[in-house]
Amino acid sequence: MWLLNGKNKNVMNQLDIAKFGGTSVADYAAMTACVKVVTANPNTRLVVVSACAGVTNILVELASGALDKTAALQRIDKLRAIHQEIIAHLAPEKQAPCNEHLEEHLTEIRNLAAEASMGRSDELTDRLVCHGELLSSYLIVEVFKQQGFKAEFFDVRRVMRTDSTFGCAKPLVEVLGTQSKEQLLPLLNTDAIIVTQGFIGANSEGMTTTLGRGGSDYSAALLGEACNAATISIWTDVPGVYTTDPRLVPHAQPIDELTYLEAAEMATFGAKILHPSTLVPAVRRNIPVFVGSSKEPEKGGTWVKPETETHPSFRAVALRKNQTLIVLASPKMVGASGFLARVFAIFAKYGKSVDLVSTSEVSIAVTLDAGSNTSGIPSISEDMLNELRTFCHVKVEDKLSLVAIIGNEMSKTAGITTQAFDAIAKYAVRMICYGASNHNLCFLLNEADAVPALVELHQHLLENKA
Ligand code: ASP
Ligand code: MG
């Protein structure tokens, strides 16, 4: 309606890309709420969806090859039930073709799961898990139509070119840009809402890849960059970014606005609300990112932007589980040079990014994330450890969690550390990182202490603040 009457240029200047997470597309009612959100904003022309809640987890299990046949069939029944609930709400004449489509996907999933039971691989995992997003996007198109709106399915693999790192593929931004201009942008100028998949992509040979767990946010931001969007909206099940995870700390408060830097620190240090890579494309193009709840859009949300009005010393606290600490000790480190370079060269060779670093005269301690690889299999390889063992003593510790305080001008403000240390005085601290950034102070703690420490930090630093 608003598109073909000469105002379409205007709309394209204001293009909004809306991404809906798994809980936002969990069932028919949730999808209906998404339709309302999308159609309330005439600038939203492109919709990016995750798989329905729980679906990717089931697909990852099937791809692990570890389920016996009965368990695998049970999982497939569960997938059928999740998607049939949506189909059951469609017009009667739509139900048969949609069920047929669902069965085609389920057959493919069953065949791939059987293949995985003979030997899993990241490549096979990606080929299997992509069905989650393919199905949710297919079905939400039908829900749009059911509500009287024009919508069209678009297979994102036509434009989302990645390298071949299955399970954690890197987008090839330039190719994505040219492909989008040719294949996607023209569609955004029509009167249909275009619906596509987050999380998945394809390499140059057309093989399916994934961007790693939770990668749909990243997909939306990449598409926002490629299509020169004015805004990227991330719709989830909480009304914005909170001072910490409200499921862990009931007193957590929503935050109206955050700088890119603060939000990036929060995402990196475990705030689940945004995938850590999401902001990279947004920052490259200065695109503001909105985070809100598709079920309660009236509650507003958080704007993540280049600058904010306030710069509090303490903005949020975050928790990241599954940290692995590697302590490397070399007797030769005393007065020697080149040890760190050698160690980091090996991390680079194995594609490992280091989060925290602390050094002493003869040793270095680093944390590595157990990985967001789609398969969920920790990616700290024995080969890498063996290579390190050729020139130093290697100790690996796990069951650790990272608790991070995120704020502003921290290393320039007196009293920051006292307040933080007081709050967690009860707990043994395995490692502390502070000083490299003005925006964070991190503690590595035993897994069991992490949540209580988070609660204390939140209470001391963020509650009852005037
Ligand atoms: N469906 C994928 C996952 O659960 C991607 C996403 O939701 O962002 O990890
Ligand atoms: Mg998600």
XYZ file of C-alpha atoms and ligand atoms in Angstrom:
476
model
C 0.000 0.000 0.000
C 2.470 2.605 1.155
C 5.052 1.283 -1.218
C 3.806 1.743 -4.682
C 2.557 5.288 -4.436
C 5.789 7.140 -4.908
C 6.734 7.101 -1.232
C 8.718 3.924 -1.573
C 12.037 5.778 -1.763
C 11.272 7.295 1.551
C 10.539 3.907 3.059
C 13.783 2.475 1.729
C 15.702 5.348 3.313
C 14.195 4.353 6.626
C 14.474 0.610 6.111
C 14.100 -1.411 9.300
C 15.099 -5.035 9.581
C 13.249 -6.983 12.238
C 14.732 -10.143 13.705
C 12.627 -12.482 15.828
C 14.264 -14.977 18.167
C 13.137 -18.522 18.868
C 10.697 -17.656 21.653
C 9.176 -14.925 19.475
C 8.303 -17.518 16.832
C 7.695 -20.400 19.240
C 4.084 -21.042 18.223
C 1.135 -19.580 16.355
C 0.255 -17.026 19.041
C 3.861 -15.834 19.226
C 4.056 -15.576 15.431
C 0.838 -13.538 15.403
C 2.479 -11.084 17.811
C 5.425 -10.803 15.358
C 3.029 -10.007 12.511
C 1.547 -7.192 14.619
C 4.990 -5.785 15.399
C 6.101 -5.897 11.769
C 2.960 -4.424 10.282
C 2.851 -1.636 12.876
C 6.021 -0.190 11.347
C 5.746 0.530 7.618
C 9.542 0.726 7.429
C 9.974 -2.927 8.359
C 10.408 -4.604 4.988
C 12.681 -7.496 5.884
C 12.032 -10.051 8.604
C 14.722 -12.441 9.845
C 13.693 -15.385 11.995
C 15.312 -17.959 14.240
C 14.034 -21.506 14.435
C 11.018 -22.041 16.719
C 12.082 -22.278 20.377
C 13.740 -25.577 21.221
C 14.064 -26.717 17.610
C 17.774 -26.001 17.138
C 18.584 -27.859 20.362
C 16.760 -30.938 19.077
C 18.439 -30.696 15.683
C 21.865 -30.396 17.339
C 21.096 -33.537 19.348
C 20.114 -35.380 16.174
C 23.279 -34.159 14.471
C 25.446 -35.432 17.318
C 24.791 -38.978 16.131
C 24.572 -40.059 19.758
C 20.851 -40.902 19.873
C 19.583 -44.405 19.276
C 16.883 -44.913 16.677
C 13.945 -44.763 19.090
C 15.218 -41.592 20.746
C 15.841 -40.017 17.340
C 12.285 -40.805 16.223
C 10.940 -39.299 19.443
C 12.852 -36.096 18.717
C 11.440 -36.009 15.198
C 7.910 -36.441 16.584
C 8.569 -33.512 18.872
C 9.680 -31.406 15.871
C 6.509 -32.439 14.048
C 4.354 -31.406 17.027
C 6.001 -27.968 17.374
C 5.371 -27.100 13.730
C 1.964 -28.749 13.461
C 0.661 -26.525 16.246
C 1.254 -23.568 13.913
C -0.186 -25.293 10.866
C -3.338 -26.221 12.797
C -4.191 -22.511 13.088
C -3.960 -21.845 9.349
C -6.918 -21.821 6.963
C -8.103 -25.400 6.224
C -6.981 -25.273 2.585
C -3.455 -24.292 3.666
C -3.021 -27.126 6.108
C -2.476 -29.988 3.653
C 0.275 -28.260 1.610
C 1.991 -27.013 4.772
C 1.905 -30.455 6.362
C 3.331 -31.910 3.172
C 6.128 -29.347 3.260
C 6.780 -30.142 6.922
C 6.967 -33.874 6.173
C 9.525 -33.237 3.406
C 11.746 -31.413 5.894
C 11.233 -34.127 8.521
C 12.189 -36.850 6.061
C 15.334 -34.969 5.184
C 16.078 -34.461 8.901
C 15.573 -38.183 9.547
C 17.932 -39.124 6.720
C 20.598 -36.705 7.890
C 20.245 -37.927 11.497
C 20.752 -41.498 10.265
C 23.879 -40.305 8.443
C 25.096 -38.595 11.632
C 24.664 -41.802 13.608
C 27.377 -43.303 11.401
C 29.711 -40.398 12.031
C 29.057 -36.770 12.883
C 30.698 -33.748 11.329
C 30.286 -29.987 11.510
C 29.380 -29.944 7.836
C 26.595 -32.469 8.365
C 25.427 -30.625 11.500
C 24.937 -27.428 9.505
C 23.075 -29.291 6.768
C 20.772 -30.682 9.431
C 20.217 -27.704 11.743
C 19.334 -25.311 8.866
C 15.916 -26.987 8.686
C 14.862 -25.197 11.881
C 15.114 -21.737 10.324
C 13.846 -22.949 6.945
C 10.673 -24.249 8.592
C 9.995 -21.294 10.907
C 10.439 -18.797 8.051
C 8.218 -20.847 5.743
C 5.467 -21.020 8.356
C 5.554 -17.396 9.460
C 5.017 -16.371 5.827
C 1.772 -18.333 6.010
C 0.852 -16.598 9.260
C 1.375 -13.183 7.627
C -0.880 -14.235 4.752
C -3.459 -15.638 7.137
C -3.670 -12.205 8.757
C -4.189 -10.549 5.392
C -0.675 -9.307 4.618
C 1.530 -9.976 1.631
C 4.686 -11.840 2.552
C 7.289 -13.802 0.659
C 9.847 -16.434 1.634
C 13.453 -15.696 0.712
C 16.223 -18.279 1.086
C 19.020 -16.304 2.739
C 21.616 -18.722 1.334
C 21.223 -16.867 -1.965
C 23.006 -13.878 -0.411
C 24.593 -14.866 2.928
C 27.939 -16.035 1.588
C 30.338 -17.372 4.217
C 33.636 -19.192 4.349
C 33.615 -22.957 4.934
C 34.149 -22.998 8.712
C 31.117 -25.193 9.307
C 29.486 -24.602 12.682
C 30.974 -21.167 13.076
C 31.260 -19.721 9.590
C 32.598 -16.261 8.876
C 30.491 -14.077 6.616
C 32.092 -12.734 3.452
C 30.756 -9.239 3.801
C 31.615 -7.984 0.330
C 29.964 -10.856 -1.479
C 26.964 -10.530 0.823
C 26.753 -6.843 -0.135
C 26.796 -7.417 -3.891
C 24.473 -10.413 -3.760
C 22.007 -8.486 -1.595
C 21.976 -5.541 -3.969
C 21.221 -7.842 -6.866
C 18.859 -10.324 -5.290
C 17.361 -8.940 -2.111
C 17.104 -5.142 -2.308
C 14.801 -5.133 -5.352
C 12.386 -7.359 -3.421
C 12.275 -4.914 -0.516
C 10.779 -2.353 -2.870
C 7.726 -4.491 -3.606
C 4.556 -4.592 -1.558
C 5.371 -7.888 0.152
C 7.188 -8.264 3.432
C 10.236 -10.415 2.793
C 10.879 -13.159 5.325
C 14.214 -14.877 5.598
C 16.329 -17.029 7.903
C 18.866 -16.029 10.492
C 21.811 -18.233 11.480
C 22.333 -19.996 8.149
C 24.401 -19.207 5.077
C 26.231 -20.946 2.277
C 29.816 -21.182 1.124
C 30.911 -20.470 -2.440
C 29.980 -24.009 -3.446
C 26.453 -23.553 -2.151
C 26.973 -25.837 0.851
C 24.971 -24.813 3.920
C 26.903 -23.239 6.792
C 25.870 -21.711 10.134
C 27.186 -18.679 11.990
C 27.316 -20.436 15.393
C 24.648 -20.763 18.090
C 22.525 -17.668 18.539
C 23.792 -16.376 15.198
C 20.469 -14.983 13.956
C 21.110 -11.585 15.533
C 24.359 -11.451 13.644
C 22.550 -12.403 10.424
C 20.097 -9.542 10.917
C 22.891 -7.051 11.506
C 24.820 -8.304 8.469
C 21.722 -7.984 6.307
C 21.133 -4.530 7.792
C 24.597 -3.510 6.719
C 24.231 -5.084 3.270
C 20.871 -3.397 2.647
C 21.882 -0.075 4.186
C 19.128 -0.255 6.807
C 18.310 2.736 8.991
C 17.540 0.536 11.993
C 17.891 -3.076 13.074
C 15.293 -4.343 15.534
C 16.028 -7.411 17.602
C 12.753 -8.758 18.982
C 13.023 -11.248 21.778
C 11.132 -12.238 24.939
C 12.378 -9.464 27.241
C 11.664 -5.765 26.820
C 15.235 -4.711 26.182
C 18.633 -5.115 27.738
C 18.675 -5.309 31.533
C 21.303 -4.425 34.110
C 21.794 -8.185 34.371
C 19.902 -11.356 33.472
C 16.477 -10.886 35.148
C 16.109 -14.659 35.462
C 19.127 -14.711 37.770
C 18.567 -11.401 39.543
C 14.910 -10.380 39.921
C 15.885 -6.785 40.716
C 17.468 -6.311 37.308
C 16.309 -3.106 35.620
C 15.769 -2.337 31.926
C 18.232 0.073 30.348
C 16.844 2.702 27.926
C 19.985 3.301 25.961
C 23.464 1.875 25.687
C 26.498 2.776 23.636
C 27.774 0.268 21.108
C 30.808 -0.179 23.304
C 28.842 -1.005 26.420
C 26.519 -3.359 24.567
C 29.446 -5.095 22.888
C 31.115 -5.628 26.268
C 27.872 -6.988 27.678
C 27.398 -9.383 24.784
C 31.010 -10.534 24.909
C 30.822 -11.122 28.624
C 27.745 -13.240 28.532
C 24.630 -11.090 28.431
C 22.583 -13.449 26.292
C 20.494 -10.706 24.822
C 22.666 -10.049 21.795
C 25.054 -12.343 19.999
C 28.548 -10.882 20.539
C 29.164 -10.289 16.835
C 25.841 -8.529 16.253
C 27.130 -5.053 16.765
C 30.125 -5.318 14.468
C 28.208 -4.673 11.225
C 25.954 -2.121 12.966
C 28.994 -0.177 14.168
C 30.582 -0.269 10.700
C 27.523 1.533 9.333
C 26.433 3.429 12.454
C 23.043 1.699 12.443
C 21.132 2.000 15.733
C 19.955 -1.348 17.099
C 16.711 -1.670 19.029
C 16.041 -4.556 21.423
C 12.480 -5.213 22.577
C 9.895 -7.863 23.363
C 7.634 -9.006 20.541
C 5.053 -10.054 23.117
C 5.051 -6.716 24.914
C 6.160 -4.135 22.354
C 4.319 -1.432 24.311
C 6.916 -1.789 27.082
C 9.541 -0.219 24.835
C 13.093 -1.457 24.878
C 16.734 -0.525 24.620
C 18.383 1.515 21.885
C 22.010 0.689 21.247
C 23.649 3.648 19.543
C 26.968 5.380 19.008
C 26.449 7.776 21.955
C 24.187 8.023 24.994
C 23.272 10.856 27.341
C 24.530 9.204 30.519
C 27.821 7.410 31.171
C 27.449 5.716 34.561
C 30.488 4.064 36.145
C 28.451 0.902 36.582
C 25.993 0.037 33.832
C 25.503 -3.704 34.090
C 26.912 -6.993 35.341
C 27.108 -10.099 33.188
C 27.834 -13.771 33.619
C 29.490 -16.102 31.171
C 29.674 -19.780 31.963
C 31.826 -22.531 30.485
C 35.134 -20.807 30.722
C 38.330 -22.748 30.325
C 41.469 -21.433 31.934
C 44.779 -22.442 30.437
C 47.873 -21.772 32.491
C 51.126 -22.025 30.607
C 54.360 -22.027 32.511
C 57.813 -21.862 31.074
C 60.925 -21.894 33.218
C 62.584 -20.111 30.337
C 60.245 -17.159 30.585
C 62.375 -15.360 33.158
C 63.981 -12.544 31.246
C 63.294 -14.293 27.957
C 61.445 -12.824 25.028
C 59.184 -14.387 22.456
C 57.301 -16.795 24.745
C 54.010 -14.929 24.505
C 54.391 -14.547 20.744
C 54.840 -18.307 20.404
C 51.833 -19.053 22.569
C 49.586 -16.616 20.729
C 50.771 -17.871 17.359
C 49.450 -21.298 18.342
C 46.099 -19.893 19.490
C 45.878 -18.062 16.171
C 46.745 -21.199 14.220
C 43.858 -23.056 15.889
C 41.499 -20.088 15.456
C 41.104 -19.606 19.208
C 40.298 -16.180 20.476
C 41.590 -15.388 23.923
C 39.333 -13.499 26.327
C 41.255 -12.768 29.501
C 45.010 -12.700 29.949
C 47.138 -12.443 33.053
C 50.880 -12.923 33.223
C 53.585 -13.421 35.796
C 57.308 -13.664 35.287
C 57.208 -17.345 34.368
C 53.659 -18.056 33.380
C 50.672 -16.834 31.487
C 47.025 -17.576 32.181
C 44.373 -17.134 29.524
C 40.701 -17.954 29.285
C 39.125 -19.374 26.203
C 35.421 -19.689 25.653
C 34.320 -23.305 25.310
C 32.847 -22.098 22.057
C 29.580 -21.162 20.420
C 30.118 -23.707 17.688
C 26.763 -25.008 16.507
C 27.631 -28.577 17.501
C 28.179 -27.470 21.108
C 31.357 -29.543 21.223
C 34.095 -27.599 23.023
C 36.684 -26.655 20.531
C 39.880 -26.685 22.571
C 41.681 -29.363 20.681
C 44.181 -31.859 22.040
C 46.395 -31.062 19.053
C 46.637 -27.462 20.140
C 47.438 -28.440 23.726
C 50.081 -30.883 22.523
C 51.716 -28.215 20.448
C 51.847 -25.936 23.500
C 53.280 -28.812 25.548
C 56.349 -28.927 23.302
C 57.722 -25.792 24.962
C 55.825 -25.192 28.181
C 53.931 -26.819 30.982
C 50.185 -26.738 30.298
C 47.426 -26.844 32.898
C 43.785 -26.755 31.882
C 41.048 -25.869 34.377
C 37.355 -25.816 33.673
C 34.075 -25.406 35.608
C 34.808 -21.706 35.781
C 32.607 -18.713 35.093
C 33.364 -15.160 34.183
C 31.564 -12.358 35.979
C 32.023 -8.968 34.353
C 31.168 -5.477 35.505
C 30.449 -3.171 32.594
C 30.639 0.595 32.922
C 32.360 3.768 31.821
C 35.648 5.472 32.594
C 36.276 2.749 35.148
C 40.023 2.885 35.228
C 39.901 6.677 35.663
C 37.494 6.691 38.604
C 38.666 6.258 42.192
C 36.905 3.677 44.334
C 35.678 1.391 41.566
C 37.732 -1.585 42.639
C 36.936 -1.183 46.342
C 33.239 -1.277 45.633
C 33.584 -4.321 43.393
C 35.913 -6.239 45.720
C 33.710 -5.523 48.738
C 30.721 -6.956 46.922
C 32.388 -10.295 46.289
C 34.506 -10.477 49.432
C 33.032 -13.903 50.276
C 34.280 -15.691 47.198
C 37.595 -17.064 46.061
C 38.668 -15.334 42.870
C 40.659 -17.376 40.369
C 41.659 -14.479 38.111
C 41.018 -10.742 37.727
C 41.252 -8.694 34.569
C 41.206 -4.947 34.594
C 42.966 -2.128 32.855
C 42.909 -2.971 29.188
C 39.481 -1.440 28.759
C 37.841 1.494 30.453
C 34.591 -0.376 30.273
C 35.012 -3.594 32.201
C 36.333 -5.335 35.250
C 36.231 -9.128 35.115
C 36.461 -11.864 37.696
C 36.943 -15.533 37.010
C 35.200 -17.597 39.676
C 34.279 -21.179 40.389
C 31.077 -22.038 38.610
C 29.247 -22.591 41.899
C 30.073 -19.088 43.187
C 29.275 -17.212 40.015
C 25.536 -16.630 40.378
C 25.690 -15.607 44.069
C 28.568 -13.259 43.217
C 26.548 -11.779 40.367
C 23.627 -11.163 42.723
C 25.901 -9.421 45.251
C 27.571 -7.291 42.623
C 24.224 -6.228 41.227
C 22.950 -5.357 44.649
C 26.023 -3.344 45.651
C 26.700 -1.583 42.374
C 23.386 -1.203 40.605
C 20.494 -1.311 43.062
C 19.259 1.625 45.139
C 21.254 4.018 43.015
C 19.858 7.530 42.910
N 18.378 -21.108 15.979
C 19.748 -20.823 16.254
C 20.084 -21.148 17.696
O 19.227 -21.527 18.459
C 20.124 -19.432 15.928
C 19.446 -18.366 16.753
O 18.449 -18.621 17.413
O 19.926 -17.247 16.757
O 21.219 -21.037 18.068
Mg 18.218 -17.226 19.745
